[in-house]
PDB file of C-alpha atoms in Angstrom:
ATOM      1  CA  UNK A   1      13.485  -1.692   8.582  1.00  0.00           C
ATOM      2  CA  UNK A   2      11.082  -3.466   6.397  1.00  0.00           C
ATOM      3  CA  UNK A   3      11.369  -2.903   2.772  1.00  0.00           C
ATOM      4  CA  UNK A   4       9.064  -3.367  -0.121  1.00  0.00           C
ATOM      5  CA  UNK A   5      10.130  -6.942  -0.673  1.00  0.00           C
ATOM      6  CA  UNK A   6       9.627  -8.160   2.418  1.00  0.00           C
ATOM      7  CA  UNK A   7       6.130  -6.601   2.678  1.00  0.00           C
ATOM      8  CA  UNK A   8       5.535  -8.459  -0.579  1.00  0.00           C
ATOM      9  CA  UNK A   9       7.351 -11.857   0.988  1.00  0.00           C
ATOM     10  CA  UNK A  10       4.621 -11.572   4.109  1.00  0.00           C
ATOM     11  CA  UNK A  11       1.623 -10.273   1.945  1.00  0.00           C
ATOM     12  CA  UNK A  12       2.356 -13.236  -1.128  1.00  0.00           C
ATOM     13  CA  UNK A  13       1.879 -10.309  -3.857  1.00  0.00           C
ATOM     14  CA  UNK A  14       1.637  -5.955  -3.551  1.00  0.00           C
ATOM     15  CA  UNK A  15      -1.181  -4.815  -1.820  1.00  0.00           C
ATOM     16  CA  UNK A  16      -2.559  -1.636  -0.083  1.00  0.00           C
ATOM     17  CA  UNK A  17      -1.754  -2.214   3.572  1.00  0.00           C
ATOM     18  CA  UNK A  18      -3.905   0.440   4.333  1.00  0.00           C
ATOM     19  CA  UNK A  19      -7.522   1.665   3.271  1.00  0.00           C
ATOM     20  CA  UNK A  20      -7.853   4.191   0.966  1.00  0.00           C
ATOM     21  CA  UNK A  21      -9.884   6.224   3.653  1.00  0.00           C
ATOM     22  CA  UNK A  22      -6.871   6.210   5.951  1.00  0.00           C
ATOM     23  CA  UNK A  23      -4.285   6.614   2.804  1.00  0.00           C
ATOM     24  CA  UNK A  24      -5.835  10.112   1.711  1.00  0.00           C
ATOM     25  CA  UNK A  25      -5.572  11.329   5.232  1.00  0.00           C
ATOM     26  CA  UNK A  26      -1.608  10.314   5.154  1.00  0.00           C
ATOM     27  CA  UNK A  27      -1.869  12.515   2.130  1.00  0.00           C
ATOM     28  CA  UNK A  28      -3.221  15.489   3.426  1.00  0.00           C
ATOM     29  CA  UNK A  29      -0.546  15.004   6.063  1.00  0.00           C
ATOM     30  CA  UNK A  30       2.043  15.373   3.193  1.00  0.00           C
ATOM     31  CA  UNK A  31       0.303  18.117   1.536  1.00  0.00           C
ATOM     32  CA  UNK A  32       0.183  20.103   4.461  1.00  0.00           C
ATOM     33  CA  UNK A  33       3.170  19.909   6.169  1.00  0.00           C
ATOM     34  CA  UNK A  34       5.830  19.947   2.832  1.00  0.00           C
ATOM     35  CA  UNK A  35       3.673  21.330  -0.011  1.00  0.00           C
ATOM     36  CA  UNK A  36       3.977  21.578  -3.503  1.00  0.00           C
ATOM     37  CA  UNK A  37       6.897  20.398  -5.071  1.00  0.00           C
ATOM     38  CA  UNK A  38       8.958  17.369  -4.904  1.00  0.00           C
ATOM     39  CA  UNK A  39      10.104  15.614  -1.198  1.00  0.00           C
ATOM     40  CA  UNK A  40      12.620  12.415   0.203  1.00  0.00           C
ATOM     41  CA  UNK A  41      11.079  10.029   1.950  1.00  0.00           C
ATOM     42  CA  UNK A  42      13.057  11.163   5.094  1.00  0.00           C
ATOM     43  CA  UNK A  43      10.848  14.665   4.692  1.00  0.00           C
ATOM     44  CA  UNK A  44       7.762  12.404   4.412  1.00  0.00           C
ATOM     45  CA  UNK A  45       8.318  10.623   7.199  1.00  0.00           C
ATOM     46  CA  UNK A  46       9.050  13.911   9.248  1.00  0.00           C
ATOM     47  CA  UNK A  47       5.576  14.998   8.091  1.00  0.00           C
ATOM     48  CA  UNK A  48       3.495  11.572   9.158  1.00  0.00           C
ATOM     49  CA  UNK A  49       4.847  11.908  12.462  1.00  0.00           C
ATOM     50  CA  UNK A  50       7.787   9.929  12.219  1.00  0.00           C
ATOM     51  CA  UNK A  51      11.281  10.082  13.228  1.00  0.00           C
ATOM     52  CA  UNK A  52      13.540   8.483  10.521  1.00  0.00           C
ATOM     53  CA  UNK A  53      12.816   6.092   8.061  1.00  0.00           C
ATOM     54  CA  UNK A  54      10.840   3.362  10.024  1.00  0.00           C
ATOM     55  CA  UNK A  55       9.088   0.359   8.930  1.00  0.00           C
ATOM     56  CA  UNK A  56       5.714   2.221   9.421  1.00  0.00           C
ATOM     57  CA  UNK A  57       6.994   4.723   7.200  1.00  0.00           C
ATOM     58  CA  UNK A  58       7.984   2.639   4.413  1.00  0.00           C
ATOM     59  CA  UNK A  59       4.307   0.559   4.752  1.00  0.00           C
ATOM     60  CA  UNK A  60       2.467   4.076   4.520  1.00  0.00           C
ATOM     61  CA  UNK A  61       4.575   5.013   1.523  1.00  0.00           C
ATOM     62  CA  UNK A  62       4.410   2.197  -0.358  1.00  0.00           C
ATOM     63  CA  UNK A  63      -0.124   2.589   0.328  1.00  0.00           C
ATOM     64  CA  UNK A  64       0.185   5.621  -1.256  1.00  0.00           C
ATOM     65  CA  UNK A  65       2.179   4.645  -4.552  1.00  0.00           C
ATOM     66  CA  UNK A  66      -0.003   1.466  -4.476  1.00  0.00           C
ATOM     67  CA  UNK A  67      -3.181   3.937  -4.526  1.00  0.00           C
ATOM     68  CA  UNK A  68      -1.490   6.185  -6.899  1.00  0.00           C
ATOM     69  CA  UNK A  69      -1.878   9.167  -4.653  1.00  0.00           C
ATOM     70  CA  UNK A  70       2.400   9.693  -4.923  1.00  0.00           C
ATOM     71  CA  UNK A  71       4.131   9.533  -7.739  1.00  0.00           C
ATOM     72  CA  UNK A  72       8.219   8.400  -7.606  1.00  0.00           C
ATOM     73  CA  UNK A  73      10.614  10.371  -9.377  1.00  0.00           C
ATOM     74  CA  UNK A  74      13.663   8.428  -8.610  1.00  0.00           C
ATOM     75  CA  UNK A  75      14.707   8.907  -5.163  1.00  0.00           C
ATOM     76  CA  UNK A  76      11.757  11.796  -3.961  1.00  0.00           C
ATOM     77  CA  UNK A  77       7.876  11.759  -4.716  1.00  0.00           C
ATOM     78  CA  UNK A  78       5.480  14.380  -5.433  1.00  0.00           C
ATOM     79  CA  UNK A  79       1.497  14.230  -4.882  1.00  0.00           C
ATOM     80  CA  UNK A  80       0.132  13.017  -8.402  1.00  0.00           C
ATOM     81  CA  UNK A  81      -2.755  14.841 -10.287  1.00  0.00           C
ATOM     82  CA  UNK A  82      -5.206  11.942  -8.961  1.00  0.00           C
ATOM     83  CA  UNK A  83      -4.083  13.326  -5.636  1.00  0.00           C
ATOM     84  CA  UNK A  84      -4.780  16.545  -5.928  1.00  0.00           C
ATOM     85  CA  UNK A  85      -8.254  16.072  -7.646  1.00  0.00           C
ATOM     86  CA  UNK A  86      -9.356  13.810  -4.491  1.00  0.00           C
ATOM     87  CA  UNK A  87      -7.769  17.069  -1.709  1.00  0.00           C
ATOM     88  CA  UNK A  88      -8.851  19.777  -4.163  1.00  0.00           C
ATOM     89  CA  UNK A  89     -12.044  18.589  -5.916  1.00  0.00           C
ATOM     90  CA  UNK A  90     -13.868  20.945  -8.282  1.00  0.00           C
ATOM     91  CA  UNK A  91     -17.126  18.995  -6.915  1.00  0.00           C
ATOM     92  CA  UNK A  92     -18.415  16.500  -5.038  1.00  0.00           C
ATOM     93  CA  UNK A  93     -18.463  14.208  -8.122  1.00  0.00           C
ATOM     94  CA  UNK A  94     -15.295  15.122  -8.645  1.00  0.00           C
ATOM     95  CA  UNK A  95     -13.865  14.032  -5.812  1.00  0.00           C
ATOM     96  CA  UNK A  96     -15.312  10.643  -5.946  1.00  0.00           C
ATOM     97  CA  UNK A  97     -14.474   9.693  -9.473  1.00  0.00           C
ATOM     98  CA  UNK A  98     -11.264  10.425  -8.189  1.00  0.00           C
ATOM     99  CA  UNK A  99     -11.385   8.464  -5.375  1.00  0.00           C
ATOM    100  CA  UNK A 100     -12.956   6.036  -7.746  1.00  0.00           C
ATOM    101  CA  UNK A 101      -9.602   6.031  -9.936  1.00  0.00           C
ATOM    102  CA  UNK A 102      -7.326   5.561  -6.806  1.00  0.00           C
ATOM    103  CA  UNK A 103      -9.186   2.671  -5.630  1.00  0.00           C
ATOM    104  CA  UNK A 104      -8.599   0.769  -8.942  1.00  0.00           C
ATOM    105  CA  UNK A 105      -4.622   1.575  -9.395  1.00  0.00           C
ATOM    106  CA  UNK A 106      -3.251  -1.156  -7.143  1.00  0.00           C
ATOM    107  CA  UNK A 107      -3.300  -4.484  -9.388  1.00  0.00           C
ATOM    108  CA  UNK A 108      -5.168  -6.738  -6.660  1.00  0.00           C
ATOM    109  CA  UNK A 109      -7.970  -3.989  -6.596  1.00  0.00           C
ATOM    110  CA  UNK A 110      -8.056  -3.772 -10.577  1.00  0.00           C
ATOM    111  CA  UNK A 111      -8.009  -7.773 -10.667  1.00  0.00           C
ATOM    112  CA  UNK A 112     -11.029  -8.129  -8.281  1.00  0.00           C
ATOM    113  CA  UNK A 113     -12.892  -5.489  -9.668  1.00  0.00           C
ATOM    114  CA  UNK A 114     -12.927  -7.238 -13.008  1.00  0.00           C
ATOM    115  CA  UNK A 115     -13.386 -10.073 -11.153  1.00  0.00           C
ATOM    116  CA  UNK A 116     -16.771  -9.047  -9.282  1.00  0.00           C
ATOM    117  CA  UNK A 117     -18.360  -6.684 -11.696  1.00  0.00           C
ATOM    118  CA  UNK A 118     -21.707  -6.386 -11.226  1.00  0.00           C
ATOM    119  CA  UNK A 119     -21.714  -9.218  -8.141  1.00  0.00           C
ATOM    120  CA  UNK A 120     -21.801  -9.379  -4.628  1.00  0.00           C
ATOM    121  CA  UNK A 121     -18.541  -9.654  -2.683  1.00  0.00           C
ATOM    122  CA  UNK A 122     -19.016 -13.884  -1.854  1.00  0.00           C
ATOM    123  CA  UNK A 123     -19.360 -14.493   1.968  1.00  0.00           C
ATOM    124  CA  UNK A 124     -16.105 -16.112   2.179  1.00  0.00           C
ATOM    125  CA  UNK A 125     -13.807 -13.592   0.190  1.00  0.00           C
ATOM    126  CA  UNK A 126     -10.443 -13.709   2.326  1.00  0.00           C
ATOM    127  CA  UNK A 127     -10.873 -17.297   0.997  1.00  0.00           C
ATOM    128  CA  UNK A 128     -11.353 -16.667  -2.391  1.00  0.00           C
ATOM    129  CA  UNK A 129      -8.049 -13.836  -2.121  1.00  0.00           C
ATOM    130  CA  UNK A 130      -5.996 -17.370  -0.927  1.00  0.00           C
ATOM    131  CA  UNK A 131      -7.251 -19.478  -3.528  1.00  0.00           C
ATOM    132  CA  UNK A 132      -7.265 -17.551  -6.592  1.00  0.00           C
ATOM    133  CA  UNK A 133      -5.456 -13.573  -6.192  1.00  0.00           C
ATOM    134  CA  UNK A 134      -2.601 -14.655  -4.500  1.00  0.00           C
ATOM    135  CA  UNK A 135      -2.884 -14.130  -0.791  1.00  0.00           C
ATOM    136  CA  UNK A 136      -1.308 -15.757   2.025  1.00  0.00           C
ATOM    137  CA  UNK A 137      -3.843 -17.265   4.255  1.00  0.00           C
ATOM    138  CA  UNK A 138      -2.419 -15.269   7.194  1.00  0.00           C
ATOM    139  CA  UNK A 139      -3.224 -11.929   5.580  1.00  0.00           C
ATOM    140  CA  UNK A 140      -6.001 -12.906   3.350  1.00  0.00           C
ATOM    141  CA  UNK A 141      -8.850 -11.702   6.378  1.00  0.00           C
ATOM    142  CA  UNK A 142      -7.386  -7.870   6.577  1.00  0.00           C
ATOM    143  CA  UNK A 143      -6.490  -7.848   3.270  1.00  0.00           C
ATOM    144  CA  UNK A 144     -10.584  -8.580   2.812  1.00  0.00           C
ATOM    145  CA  UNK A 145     -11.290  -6.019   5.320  1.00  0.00           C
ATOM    146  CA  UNK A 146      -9.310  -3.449   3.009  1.00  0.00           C
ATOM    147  CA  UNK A 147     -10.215  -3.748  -0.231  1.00  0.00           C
ATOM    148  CA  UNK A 148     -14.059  -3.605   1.171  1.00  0.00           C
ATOM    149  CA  UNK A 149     -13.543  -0.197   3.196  1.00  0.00           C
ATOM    150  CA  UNK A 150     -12.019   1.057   0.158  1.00  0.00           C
ATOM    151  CA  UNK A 151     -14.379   0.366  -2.210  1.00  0.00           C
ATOM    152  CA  UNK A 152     -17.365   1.787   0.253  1.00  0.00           C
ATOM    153  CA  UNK A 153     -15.169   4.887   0.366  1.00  0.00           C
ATOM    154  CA  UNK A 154     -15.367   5.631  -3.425  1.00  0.00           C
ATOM    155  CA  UNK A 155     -18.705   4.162  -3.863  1.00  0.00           C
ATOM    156  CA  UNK A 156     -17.827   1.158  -6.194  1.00  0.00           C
ATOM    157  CA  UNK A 157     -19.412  -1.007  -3.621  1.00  0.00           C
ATOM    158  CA  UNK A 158     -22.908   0.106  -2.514  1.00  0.00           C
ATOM    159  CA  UNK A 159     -26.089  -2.577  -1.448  1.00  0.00           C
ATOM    160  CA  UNK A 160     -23.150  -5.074  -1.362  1.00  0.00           C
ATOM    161  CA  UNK A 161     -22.857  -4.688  -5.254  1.00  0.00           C
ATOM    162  CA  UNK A 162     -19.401  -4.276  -6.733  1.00  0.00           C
ATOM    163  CA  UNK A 163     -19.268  -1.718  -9.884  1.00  0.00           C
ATOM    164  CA  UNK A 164     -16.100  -1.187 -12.274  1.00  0.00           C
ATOM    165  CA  UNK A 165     -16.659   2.715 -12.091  1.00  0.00           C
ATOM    166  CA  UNK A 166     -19.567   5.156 -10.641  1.00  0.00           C
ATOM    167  CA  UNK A 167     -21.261   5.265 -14.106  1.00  0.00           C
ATOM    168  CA  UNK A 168     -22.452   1.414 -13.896  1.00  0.00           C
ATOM    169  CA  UNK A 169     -24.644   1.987 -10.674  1.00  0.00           C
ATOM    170  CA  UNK A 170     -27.971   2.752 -10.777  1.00  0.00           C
ATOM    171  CA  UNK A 171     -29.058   5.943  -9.047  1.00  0.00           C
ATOM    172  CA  UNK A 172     -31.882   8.093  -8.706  1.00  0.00           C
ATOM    173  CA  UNK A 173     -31.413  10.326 -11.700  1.00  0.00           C
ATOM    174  CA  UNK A 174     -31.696   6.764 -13.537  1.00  0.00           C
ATOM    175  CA  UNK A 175     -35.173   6.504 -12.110  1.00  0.00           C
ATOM    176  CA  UNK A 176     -36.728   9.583 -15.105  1.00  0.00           C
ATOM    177  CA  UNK A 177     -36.535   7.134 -18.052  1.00  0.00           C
ATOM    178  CA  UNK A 178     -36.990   8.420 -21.556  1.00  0.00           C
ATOM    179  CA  UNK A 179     -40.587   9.249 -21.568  1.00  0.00           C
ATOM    180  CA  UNK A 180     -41.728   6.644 -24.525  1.00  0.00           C
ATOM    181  CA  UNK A 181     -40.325   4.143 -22.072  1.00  0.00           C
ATOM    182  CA  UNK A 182     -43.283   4.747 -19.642  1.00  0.00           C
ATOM    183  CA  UNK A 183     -45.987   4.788 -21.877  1.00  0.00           C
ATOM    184  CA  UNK A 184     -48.930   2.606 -20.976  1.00  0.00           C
ATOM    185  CA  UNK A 185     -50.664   0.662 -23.927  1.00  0.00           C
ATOM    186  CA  UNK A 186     -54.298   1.874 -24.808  1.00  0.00           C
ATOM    187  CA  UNK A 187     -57.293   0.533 -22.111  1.00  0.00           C
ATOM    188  CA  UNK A 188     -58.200  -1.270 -25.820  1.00  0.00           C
ATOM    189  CA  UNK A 189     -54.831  -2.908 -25.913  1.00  0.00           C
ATOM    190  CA  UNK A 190     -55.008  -4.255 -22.157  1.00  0.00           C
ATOM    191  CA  UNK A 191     -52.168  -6.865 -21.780  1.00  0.00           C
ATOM    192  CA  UNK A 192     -52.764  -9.925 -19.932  1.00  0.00           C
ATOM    193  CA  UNK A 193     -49.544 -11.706 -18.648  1.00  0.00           C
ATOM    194  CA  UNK A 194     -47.477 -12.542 -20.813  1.00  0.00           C
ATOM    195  CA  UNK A 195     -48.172 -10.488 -23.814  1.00  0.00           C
ATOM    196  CA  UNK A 196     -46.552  -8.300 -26.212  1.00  0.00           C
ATOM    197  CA  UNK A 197     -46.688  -4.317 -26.496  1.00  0.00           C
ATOM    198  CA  UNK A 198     -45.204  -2.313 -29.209  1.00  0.00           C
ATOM    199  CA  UNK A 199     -43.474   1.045 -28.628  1.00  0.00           C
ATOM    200  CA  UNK A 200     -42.164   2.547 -31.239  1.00  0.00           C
ATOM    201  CA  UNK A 201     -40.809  -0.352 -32.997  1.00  0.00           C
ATOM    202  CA  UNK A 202     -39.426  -2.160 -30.199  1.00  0.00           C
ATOM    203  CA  UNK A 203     -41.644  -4.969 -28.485  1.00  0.00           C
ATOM    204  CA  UNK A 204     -42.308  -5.838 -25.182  1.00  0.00           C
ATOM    205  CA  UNK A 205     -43.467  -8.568 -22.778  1.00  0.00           C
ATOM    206  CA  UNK A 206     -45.106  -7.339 -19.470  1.00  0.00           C
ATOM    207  CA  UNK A 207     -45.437  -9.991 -16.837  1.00  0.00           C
ATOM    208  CA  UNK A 208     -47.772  -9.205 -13.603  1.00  0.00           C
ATOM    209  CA  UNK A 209     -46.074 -10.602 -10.634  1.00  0.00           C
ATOM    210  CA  UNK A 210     -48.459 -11.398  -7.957  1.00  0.00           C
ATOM    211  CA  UNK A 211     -47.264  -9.361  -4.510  1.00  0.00           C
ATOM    212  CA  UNK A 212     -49.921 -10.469  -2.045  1.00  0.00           C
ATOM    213  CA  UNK A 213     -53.475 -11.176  -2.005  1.00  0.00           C
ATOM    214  CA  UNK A 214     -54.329  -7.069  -2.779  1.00  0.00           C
ATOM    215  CA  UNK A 215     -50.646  -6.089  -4.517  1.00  0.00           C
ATOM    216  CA  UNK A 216     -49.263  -6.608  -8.106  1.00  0.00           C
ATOM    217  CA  UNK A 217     -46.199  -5.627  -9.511  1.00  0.00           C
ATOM    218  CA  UNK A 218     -45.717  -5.100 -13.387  1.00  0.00           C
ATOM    219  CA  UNK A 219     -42.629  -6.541 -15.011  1.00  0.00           C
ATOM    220  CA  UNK A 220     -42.005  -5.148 -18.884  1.00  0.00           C
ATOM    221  CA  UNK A 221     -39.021  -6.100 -20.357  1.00  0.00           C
ATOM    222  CA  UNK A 222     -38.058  -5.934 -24.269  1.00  0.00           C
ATOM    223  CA  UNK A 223     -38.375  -8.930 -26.457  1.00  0.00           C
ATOM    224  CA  UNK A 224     -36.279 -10.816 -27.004  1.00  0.00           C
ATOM    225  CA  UNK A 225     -34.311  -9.915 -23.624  1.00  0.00           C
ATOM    226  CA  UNK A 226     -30.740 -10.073 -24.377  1.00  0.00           C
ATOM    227  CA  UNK A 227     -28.466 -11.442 -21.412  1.00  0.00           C
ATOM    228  CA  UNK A 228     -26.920  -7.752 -20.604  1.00  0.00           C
ATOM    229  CA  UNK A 229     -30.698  -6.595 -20.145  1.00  0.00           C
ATOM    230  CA  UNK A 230     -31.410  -9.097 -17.472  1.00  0.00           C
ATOM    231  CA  UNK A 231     -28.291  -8.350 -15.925  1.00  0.00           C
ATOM    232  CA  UNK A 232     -29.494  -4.488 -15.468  1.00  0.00           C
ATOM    233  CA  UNK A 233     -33.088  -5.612 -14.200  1.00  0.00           C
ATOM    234  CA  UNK A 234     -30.671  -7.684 -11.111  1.00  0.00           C
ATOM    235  CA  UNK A 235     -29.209  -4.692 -10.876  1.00  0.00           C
ATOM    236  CA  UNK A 236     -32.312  -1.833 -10.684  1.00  0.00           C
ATOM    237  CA  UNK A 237     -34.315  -4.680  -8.305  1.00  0.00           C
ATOM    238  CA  UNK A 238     -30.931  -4.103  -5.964  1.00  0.00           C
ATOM    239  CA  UNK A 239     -31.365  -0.782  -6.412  1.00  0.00           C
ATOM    240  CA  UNK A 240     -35.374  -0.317  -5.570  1.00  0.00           C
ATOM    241  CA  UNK A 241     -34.861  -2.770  -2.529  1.00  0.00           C
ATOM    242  CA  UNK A 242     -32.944   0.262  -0.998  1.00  0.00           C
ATOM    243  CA  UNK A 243     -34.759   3.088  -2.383  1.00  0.00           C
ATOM    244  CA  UNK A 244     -38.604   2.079  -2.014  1.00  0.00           C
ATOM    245  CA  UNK A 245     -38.627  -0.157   0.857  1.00  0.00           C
ATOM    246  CA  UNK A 246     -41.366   0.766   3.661  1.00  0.00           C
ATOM    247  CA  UNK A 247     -40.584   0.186   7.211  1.00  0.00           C
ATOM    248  CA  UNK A 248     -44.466  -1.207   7.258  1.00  0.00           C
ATOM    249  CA  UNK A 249     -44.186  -4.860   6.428  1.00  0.00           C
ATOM    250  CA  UNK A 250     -47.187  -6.206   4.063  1.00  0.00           C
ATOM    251  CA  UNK A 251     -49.435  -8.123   6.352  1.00  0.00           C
ATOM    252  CA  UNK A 252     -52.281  -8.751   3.717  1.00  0.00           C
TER     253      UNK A 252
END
């Protein structure tokens, strides 16, 4: 039988060993074979499937704990309130902050979401899991595999971004600004690039950045841009390059 410890021994450190996707379905398993209420792990095992106690048993366990999804009350577990939330959502933004909570309990997950906020996963992340998180080099690829599928499943990773919580992405309900953020400067007041617009009392600098031999794009951005502003603009020109894309390519 293999126990927590040895998982850990084989893994180098605690880790899901399954996706989150696949770890709520083992919960709604649970829920609907046993219930509310309290169960041994003998019952849970009974209602994965399982007859006794097995090694596969104790691995799907342990995902759930490390997701936060069952909660141990010495020797039996019950399905925590994050649980229920992600089987018995009030809405469909309910259910994915949820999901969104699970997917940051285990410690690796936490770790490497701090760790990428804001960035793109790098192309050789099993690597990075061996040389700085922890992982063995013979798990680091499905470990890799994991914490990606988990994060596409609650959303935190979307247009190969990684976001701390739902609330950091940009989405289209970002896209109606305040309206004194769109106004245009008077035909009298015509910018050329760079130069400086007031609204309100803040100041901007608009830059026109040439497209093709017909197209310009405007650029405004405050001044002086503060380092946390640039970092949103990264993140809003991820964000168009999914929503506004044509499939006609610009041939001018």
């Amino acid at each position: 039988m293999m126990s927590d410890d040895s998982d850990r021994k084989e893994r180098g450190r605690r880790s899901p060993s399954f996706a989150l996707q696949e770890a709520v379905g083992f919960l709604a398993q649970v829920r609907q074979n046993l219930g509310e209420g309290t169960f041994s792990r003998e019952a849970i095992a009974e209602a994965l499937g399982h007859r006794g106690v097995t090694g596969a048993v104790t691995t799907k366990i342990g995902t759930l704990t490390h997701f936060g999804l069952l909660e141990r009350e010495g020797s039996v577990y019950k399905v925590s309130a994050i649980g229920k939330r992600i089987l018995h959502p009030l809405s469909d933004s309910d259910r994915m902050e949820s999901l969104a909570l699970a997917a940051r309990s285990p410690v690796l997950y936490d770790e490497l979401l701090k760790a990428f906020a804001g960035k793109s996963l790098p192309s050789m992340f099993a690597n990075a899991l061996i040389h700085n998180f922890g992982i063995l080099s013979d798990n680091a690829a499905e470990v890799a595999k994991l914490f990606r599928s988990s994060m596409e499943t609650c959303g935190l990773l979307r247009n190969g971004i990684l976001y701390t919580s739902l609330a950091e992405m940009p989405t289209s309900a970002d896209l109606h600004e305040p309206k004194a953020e769109k106004v245009r400067p008077a035909a009298t007041e015509a910018p050329t690039s760079p130069a400086e617009v007031s609204i309100s009392s803040i100041q901007y600098q608009e830059y026109a950045i040439p497209l093709s031999k017909t197209r310009t794009a405007m650029l405004r951005i405050p001044s002086p841009a503060r380092p946390q502003d640039l970092e949103r603009i990264s993140k809003w020109l991820t964000f168009f390059a999914d929503v506004l894309q044509g499939d006609d390519a610009d041939n001018d």
